[in-house]
């Protein structure tokens, strides 16, 4: 088969959608009194809290900082163990390391690709403090099963919903259920603020801890201070960070949030086009859909299920890239990354995750793509699957 690009332009796997109203929102902030954390930040937090149906939301400079803040609020410290999945971005586990804790990787369910709740309990020790489940690709984890375990052992659940803004679990929006839920506003995610992150929670104590954590551990609230020297006085009460979002970013985020339903509708429509096209191809496994959950479709991942194709995954990816189809692979199991290997994590730890990693391909999926783009991807994948199957 020739390696001619089937498109003149490269189709990425994901990208933002910025309109003039988004640009205007940012320009308005640039003309205002506040550039750093001001009224636009509070507004963005309120809008996200309203959208997901949570009492509180705290913004951070990015999703990783938000996870760091949530782990701090949960009281994770040196020697504590926190359970998470290997099929995620490194940040879901790094946030535990930042506080001197130890990430414990629990294997995935080969059907859902999310952490396997049945495997979690086996890994719980007297050092376990929290679970960080990840709604991989936008498909919510089974929160009911995870909460049954968390309640039994007194664990905090910090849901990594970087992929799942707008997703629903049993009729409730993701972000309204867990002790704390993290969203990211990196440009490939559902909405963007450039860089940005948010934790939603219904817990006032966590909320106040995170507000202080993202600003050096400093408080100016007279009710919380030990001393008070006068109107200039503030207290740094623990070691925090400068993890604040700017008003410039927040205004972009608020403007983008107005379009979230439309963005998700388009993602869903394209995912359904992929599903319909690939469901009849026996060499491809299409994504699982939980009967009582609604994915917000951050990623569309196909899994090769034929030995011949699995062995050629790298060539297939390279071939699709040469055709200008911007495929990708999500994710390298976190503990296989060199830094985690240095920490002593061994290959073979989570066999289902390692098998998945060898067999998956992420296809382009973002609201700004067109139905024609989707057709190009379908055509390219079909061609390649039949070519490499022989
Ligand atoms: C994007 C992402 C993060 C981190 O978010 P940033 O805003 O890029 O720091 C964490 N976890 C997952 C699963 C992500 O996809």
Coordinates of C-alpha atoms and ligand atoms in Angstrom, one line a residue:
X1 CA 0.0 0.0 0.0
X2 CA 1.3 3.5 -0.8
X3 CA 2.1 5.9 2.0
X4 CA 0.5 8.9 0.4
X5 CA -1.2 11.3 2.7
X6 CA -4.9 10.9 2.3
X7 CA -5.4 14.5 3.4
X8 CA -3.6 17.7 2.5
X9 CA -3.7 18.9 6.1
X10 CA -2.7 17.1 9.3
X11 CA -5.6 16.2 11.5
X12 CA -4.5 16.3 15.2
X13 CA -6.0 13.9 17.8
X14 CA -7.4 16.9 19.7
X15 CA -7.4 20.7 19.7
X16 CA -9.2 23.7 21.1
X17 CA -12.0 25.7 19.6
X18 CA -11.6 29.4 20.1
X19 CA -14.2 31.9 18.8
X20 CA -14.4 35.7 18.7
X21 CA -16.4 35.8 21.9
X22 CA -13.6 33.9 23.7
X23 CA -11.1 36.5 22.4
X24 CA -13.3 39.4 23.5
X25 CA -13.7 38.0 27.0
X26 CA -9.9 37.9 27.3
X27 CA -9.4 41.3 25.9
X28 CA -12.0 42.8 28.3
X29 CA -9.9 41.4 31.2
X30 CA -6.8 42.9 29.8
X31 CA -8.5 46.3 29.9
X32 CA -9.7 45.9 33.4
X33 CA -8.1 46.4 36.9
X34 CA -7.3 42.8 37.6
X35 CA -4.9 40.5 35.7
X36 CA -4.1 38.0 38.4
X37 CA -6.7 36.4 40.7
X38 CA -9.7 38.8 40.7
X39 CA -13.5 38.7 39.9
X40 CA -13.1 36.6 36.8
X41 CA -11.6 33.8 38.8
X42 CA -14.4 33.8 41.3
X43 CA -16.9 33.9 38.5
X44 CA -15.3 30.9 36.7
X45 CA -15.3 28.9 40.0
X46 CA -19.0 29.7 40.6
X47 CA -19.9 28.7 37.0
X48 CA -18.1 25.4 37.2
X49 CA -19.6 24.6 40.6
X50 CA -23.1 25.4 39.1
X51 CA -22.5 23.4 36.0
X52 CA -21.5 20.2 37.8
X53 CA -23.8 20.7 40.8
X54 CA -21.2 21.0 43.5
X55 CA -21.2 23.4 46.5
X56 CA -17.6 24.7 46.0
X57 CA -15.0 25.0 43.3
X58 CA -11.3 26.1 43.6
X59 CA -9.3 26.9 40.6
X60 CA -5.6 26.2 40.1
X61 CA -3.0 27.2 37.6
X62 CA -3.4 23.7 36.0
X63 CA -5.0 20.3 36.6
X64 CA -1.8 18.9 38.1
X65 CA -1.6 21.7 40.7
X66 CA -5.3 21.0 41.4
X67 CA -4.5 17.3 42.1
X68 CA -1.7 18.4 44.4
X69 CA -4.0 20.7 46.3
X70 CA -6.7 18.0 46.6
X71 CA -4.1 15.5 48.0
X72 CA -2.9 18.1 50.5
X73 CA -6.5 18.8 51.6
X74 CA -7.1 15.0 52.0
X75 CA -4.1 15.0 54.4
X76 CA -1.8 12.8 52.3
X77 CA 1.7 13.0 53.7
X78 CA 5.0 11.0 54.0
X79 CA 4.5 7.3 53.8
X80 CA 0.8 7.3 53.0
X81 CA -0.4 5.0 50.2
X82 CA -2.8 6.2 47.5
X83 CA -4.5 3.9 45.0
X84 CA -4.7 4.9 41.4
X85 CA -4.7 3.4 37.9
X86 CA -1.7 2.9 35.6
X87 CA -3.7 3.9 32.5
X88 CA -3.6 7.6 33.0
X89 CA -1.4 10.7 32.6
X90 CA 1.6 10.8 35.0
X91 CA 0.0 13.6 37.0
X92 CA -2.5 11.3 38.6
X93 CA 0.3 9.6 40.5
X94 CA 2.9 12.4 40.6
X95 CA 0.6 14.4 42.9
X96 CA 1.0 11.7 45.6
X97 CA 4.8 11.7 45.2
X98 CA 4.8 15.5 45.7
X99 CA 3.6 15.0 49.3
X100 CA 5.9 12.1 50.1
X101 CA 3.2 9.5 49.6
X102 CA 3.4 6.3 47.6
X103 CA 1.1 5.6 44.6
X104 CA -0.2 2.1 44.5
X105 CA -1.2 1.0 41.0
X106 CA -4.2 -1.2 40.7
X107 CA -4.9 -3.0 37.4
X108 CA -7.7 -2.0 35.0
X109 CA -10.8 -3.8 34.1
X110 CA -10.1 -5.0 30.5
X111 CA -13.6 -4.2 29.5
X112 CA -13.9 -0.6 30.7
X113 CA -10.2 0.3 30.7
X114 CA -10.8 2.1 34.1
X115 CA -9.4 0.9 37.4
X116 CA -10.9 -2.4 38.4
X117 CA -12.9 -1.9 41.6
X118 CA -12.6 -5.6 42.4
X119 CA -8.9 -5.3 42.5
X120 CA -8.8 -2.3 44.8
X121 CA -9.6 -4.0 48.1
X122 CA -6.7 -6.4 47.8
X123 CA -4.2 -3.5 47.8
X124 CA -5.5 -1.7 50.8
X125 CA -3.2 -1.6 53.9
X126 CA -3.3 0.4 57.1
X127 CA -1.3 3.1 55.3
X128 CA -3.9 3.6 52.5
X129 CA -5.4 7.1 52.7
X130 CA -7.1 7.7 49.4
X131 CA -8.2 6.5 46.0
X132 CA -7.6 8.5 42.8
X133 CA -9.8 6.9 40.2
X134 CA -9.6 8.3 36.7
X135 CA -12.5 8.6 34.3
X136 CA -10.4 7.5 31.4
X137 CA -11.5 8.8 28.0
X138 CA -14.5 10.5 29.7
X139 CA -16.2 7.3 30.7
X140 CA -17.0 7.6 34.5
X141 CA -15.6 5.0 36.8
X142 CA -18.1 2.9 38.8
X143 CA -18.3 5.4 41.7
X144 CA -20.9 3.3 43.6
X145 CA -18.5 0.3 43.8
X146 CA -15.5 2.6 44.6
X147 CA -17.5 4.4 47.4
X148 CA -18.5 1.1 49.0
X149 CA -14.8 0.4 49.4
X150 CA -13.9 3.9 50.4
X151 CA -16.5 4.0 53.2
X152 CA -15.5 0.6 54.5
X153 CA -11.9 1.7 55.0
X154 CA -12.3 5.4 55.6
X155 CA -10.6 6.5 52.4
X156 CA -10.9 9.9 50.6
X157 CA -11.9 9.7 46.9
X158 CA -10.2 12.2 44.6
X159 CA -11.7 11.7 41.2
X160 CA -9.4 12.6 38.3
X161 CA -12.0 13.8 35.8
X162 CA -9.6 15.6 33.5
X163 CA -11.3 13.7 30.7
X164 CA -14.9 13.9 32.0
X165 CA -16.2 17.4 32.3
X166 CA -19.9 17.0 31.4
X167 CA -20.0 13.2 31.9
X168 CA -22.8 11.7 34.0
X169 CA -22.9 8.8 36.4
X170 CA -26.4 7.5 37.3
X171 CA -28.0 10.7 36.3
X172 CA -25.6 12.9 38.3
X173 CA -22.9 15.1 36.8
X174 CA -19.3 14.1 37.4
X175 CA -17.9 16.6 39.9
X176 CA -20.9 16.5 42.2
X177 CA -20.3 13.0 43.6
X178 CA -16.8 12.4 44.8
X179 CA -15.1 14.0 47.9
X180 CA -13.1 16.0 45.5
X181 CA -13.1 16.0 41.7
X182 CA -10.4 17.4 39.4
X183 CA -10.9 19.0 36.0
X184 CA -8.2 20.3 33.6
X185 CA -8.5 23.1 31.1
X186 CA -5.5 22.2 29.0
X187 CA -6.4 22.9 25.3
X188 CA -7.0 19.3 24.4
X189 CA -9.6 18.9 27.1
X190 CA -13.3 19.8 26.8
X191 CA -12.9 23.5 27.5
X192 CA -9.7 25.5 27.8
X193 CA -8.3 28.4 29.8
X194 CA -4.9 28.0 28.2
X195 CA -3.6 26.2 31.3
X196 CA -5.9 25.7 34.2
X197 CA -7.5 23.3 36.6
X198 CA -10.3 23.1 39.1
X199 CA -11.4 21.0 42.1
X200 CA -15.1 20.7 42.9
X201 CA -16.2 19.6 46.4
X202 CA -19.1 19.7 48.8
X203 CA -16.8 19.8 51.8
X204 CA -16.1 23.2 53.3
X205 CA -13.0 22.1 55.1
X206 CA -11.4 20.8 51.9
X207 CA -12.5 24.0 50.1
X208 CA -10.8 26.3 52.6
X209 CA -7.6 24.2 52.8
X210 CA -7.3 24.3 49.0
X211 CA -7.8 28.1 48.8
X212 CA -5.0 28.6 51.3
X213 CA -2.8 25.9 49.7
X214 CA -2.9 27.6 46.3
X215 CA -1.6 30.8 47.7
X216 CA 1.5 29.9 49.8
X217 CA -0.5 28.6 52.8
X218 CA -1.3 32.3 53.6
X219 CA -4.5 33.5 55.2
X220 CA -5.8 37.0 55.6
X221 CA -9.0 35.9 57.4
X222 CA -8.9 37.5 60.9
X223 CA -10.9 34.6 62.3
X224 CA -8.3 32.1 61.3
X225 CA -5.2 34.1 62.4
X226 CA -3.2 33.4 65.5
X227 CA -2.1 37.0 65.9
X228 CA -3.1 40.3 64.3
X229 CA -0.6 43.1 64.0
X230 CA -2.9 45.4 61.9
X231 CA -4.5 45.9 58.5
X232 CA -1.4 44.8 56.6
X233 CA -1.1 41.5 58.5
X234 CA -1.3 38.0 57.1
X235 CA -0.2 34.6 58.3
X236 CA 1.5 31.8 56.4
X237 CA 0.3 28.8 58.4
X238 CA 1.6 25.9 56.3
X239 CA 3.8 25.5 53.3
X240 CA 1.7 26.2 50.2
X241 CA 2.4 27.2 46.6
X242 CA 1.6 29.9 44.1
X243 CA -0.9 27.8 42.1
X244 CA -3.3 30.6 41.3
X245 CA -5.2 31.0 38.0
X246 CA -5.2 34.5 36.4
X247 CA -8.3 36.5 35.5
X248 CA -7.1 36.3 31.9
X249 CA -7.3 32.5 31.9
X250 CA -10.5 32.4 33.9
X251 CA -12.4 34.7 31.5
X252 CA -11.4 32.4 28.7
X253 CA -12.6 29.4 30.7
X254 CA -16.0 31.1 31.5
X255 CA -16.5 32.0 27.9
X256 CA -15.7 28.4 26.8
X257 CA -18.0 26.9 29.4
X258 CA -21.0 28.5 27.7
X259 CA -20.4 26.2 24.8
X260 CA -19.8 22.9 26.7
X261 CA -23.1 21.3 25.8
X262 CA -22.5 21.9 22.1
X263 CA -18.9 20.7 22.3
X264 CA -20.0 17.4 24.0
X265 CA -22.9 16.9 21.5
X266 CA -20.3 17.1 18.6
X267 CA -17.9 14.7 20.4
X268 CA -20.7 12.3 20.9
X269 CA -21.9 12.5 17.3
X270 CA -18.4 11.8 16.0
X271 CA -17.9 9.0 18.5
X272 CA -21.2 7.4 17.3
X273 CA -20.0 7.7 13.7
X274 CA -16.8 5.8 14.7
X275 CA -18.8 3.3 16.6
X276 CA -21.1 2.6 13.7
X277 CA -18.2 2.2 11.3
X278 CA -16.0 0.0 13.4
X279 CA -18.6 -2.2 15.2
X280 CA -18.7 -4.4 12.1
X281 CA -15.0 -4.8 11.8
X282 CA -14.1 -8.0 13.8
X283 CA -10.4 -7.0 14.3
X284 CA -11.4 -3.8 16.2
X285 CA -12.9 -3.5 19.7
X286 CA -14.8 -0.3 20.1
X287 CA -15.1 1.5 23.4
X288 CA -17.2 0.1 26.2
X289 CA -20.2 2.2 27.4
X290 CA -21.6 1.8 30.9
X291 CA -25.3 1.3 30.9
X292 CA -25.9 3.9 33.6
X293 CA -23.3 6.4 32.7
X294 CA -22.8 9.0 29.9
X295 CA -19.3 9.5 28.6
X296 CA -18.3 13.0 27.6
X297 CA -16.0 11.4 25.0
X298 CA -12.6 13.1 25.6
X299 CA -10.8 10.3 23.7
X300 CA -11.9 7.8 21.1
X301 CA -9.8 4.6 21.4
X302 CA -9.9 1.5 19.3
X303 CA -8.3 -1.7 20.4
X304 CA -6.8 -4.2 18.0
X305 CA -7.9 -7.7 18.9
X306 CA -6.2 -9.8 16.2
X307 CA -2.6 -11.1 16.9
X308 CA -1.5 -10.1 13.4
X309 CA -2.6 -6.5 13.9
X310 CA -1.3 -6.3 17.5
X311 CA 2.2 -7.2 16.3
X312 CA 2.0 -4.3 13.8
X313 CA 0.6 -1.6 16.0
X314 CA 3.7 0.6 15.7
X315 CA 3.6 0.3 11.9
X316 CA -0.1 0.9 11.8
X317 CA 0.4 4.1 13.9
X318 CA 3.2 5.3 11.7
X319 CA 1.3 4.5 8.6
X320 CA -1.8 6.5 9.7
X321 CA 0.5 9.4 10.7
X322 CA 2.0 9.3 7.2
X323 CA -1.6 9.7 5.8
X324 CA -1.9 12.9 7.9
X325 CA -4.3 11.2 10.4
X326 CA -3.0 12.3 13.8
X327 CA -3.4 9.2 15.8
X328 CA -1.8 8.8 19.3
X329 CA -1.6 6.3 22.1
X330 CA -3.1 6.9 25.6
X331 CA -1.4 6.0 27.8
X332 CA 2.0 4.4 28.6
X333 CA 1.3 2.7 31.9
X334 CA 2.6 5.3 34.4
X335 CA 4.8 2.8 36.4
X336 CA 6.7 1.9 33.1
X337 CA 8.0 5.5 32.8
X338 CA 11.8 5.6 33.6
X339 CA 11.3 7.7 36.8
X340 CA 8.8 5.2 38.2
X341 CA 11.1 2.3 37.2
X342 CA 13.9 4.0 39.2
X343 CA 11.5 4.1 42.2
X344 CA 11.4 0.3 41.9
X345 CA 8.1 -0.4 40.2
X346 CA 8.4 -3.6 38.1
X347 CA 7.1 -4.5 34.6
X348 CA 4.4 -7.1 35.0
X349 CA 2.7 -5.2 37.9
X350 CA -0.6 -4.7 36.1
X351 CA -0.9 -7.2 33.2
X352 CA -4.2 -6.0 31.9
X353 CA -2.9 -2.4 31.6
X354 CA 0.3 -3.5 29.9
X355 CA -1.7 -5.6 27.4
X356 CA -4.0 -2.7 26.7
X357 CA -1.1 -0.4 26.1
X358 CA 0.2 -2.7 23.3
X359 CA -3.1 -2.8 21.5
X360 CA -4.7 0.6 21.5
X361 CA -4.8 3.6 19.1
X362 CA -6.4 7.0 19.9
X363 CA -8.2 8.4 16.9
X364 CA -8.8 12.2 16.3
X365 CA -11.8 13.4 18.2
X366 CA -12.6 17.1 18.9
X367 CA -15.6 19.3 18.3
X368 CA -14.0 21.5 15.7
X369 CA -13.4 18.6 13.3
X370 CA -15.9 18.0 10.6
X371 CA -18.0 15.0 9.5
X372 CA -15.7 14.9 6.5
X373 CA -12.7 14.6 8.8
X374 CA -14.4 11.8 10.6
X375 CA -15.0 10.0 7.3
X376 CA -11.3 10.4 6.4
X377 CA -10.3 8.7 9.6
X378 CA -12.8 5.9 9.1
X379 CA -11.7 5.3 5.6
X380 CA -8.0 5.3 6.6
X381 CA -8.5 2.9 9.5
X382 CA -10.6 0.5 7.4
X383 CA -8.0 0.5 4.6
X384 CA -5.1 -0.1 7.0
X385 CA -6.9 -2.8 9.0
X386 CA -7.6 -4.8 5.9
X387 CA -4.1 -4.3 4.6
X388 CA -2.4 -5.5 7.8
X389 CA -4.9 -8.3 8.4
X390 CA -3.7 -10.3 5.4
Ligands
LIG1 C1 -4.6 16.5 31.4 C2 -4.6 15.5 32.6 C3 -4.1 15.8 33.8 C4 -3.4 17.1 34.2 O1 -3.9 18.2 33.8 P1 -3.0 19.5 33.4 O2 -4.0 20.6 33.4 O3 -2.4 19.3 32.1 O4 -2.0 19.7 34.5 C5 -4.3 14.9 34.8 N1 -4.8 13.7 34.6 C6 -5.3 13.4 33.4 C7 -5.9 12.0 33.2 C8 -5.2 14.3 32.3 O5 -5.6 13.9 31.1

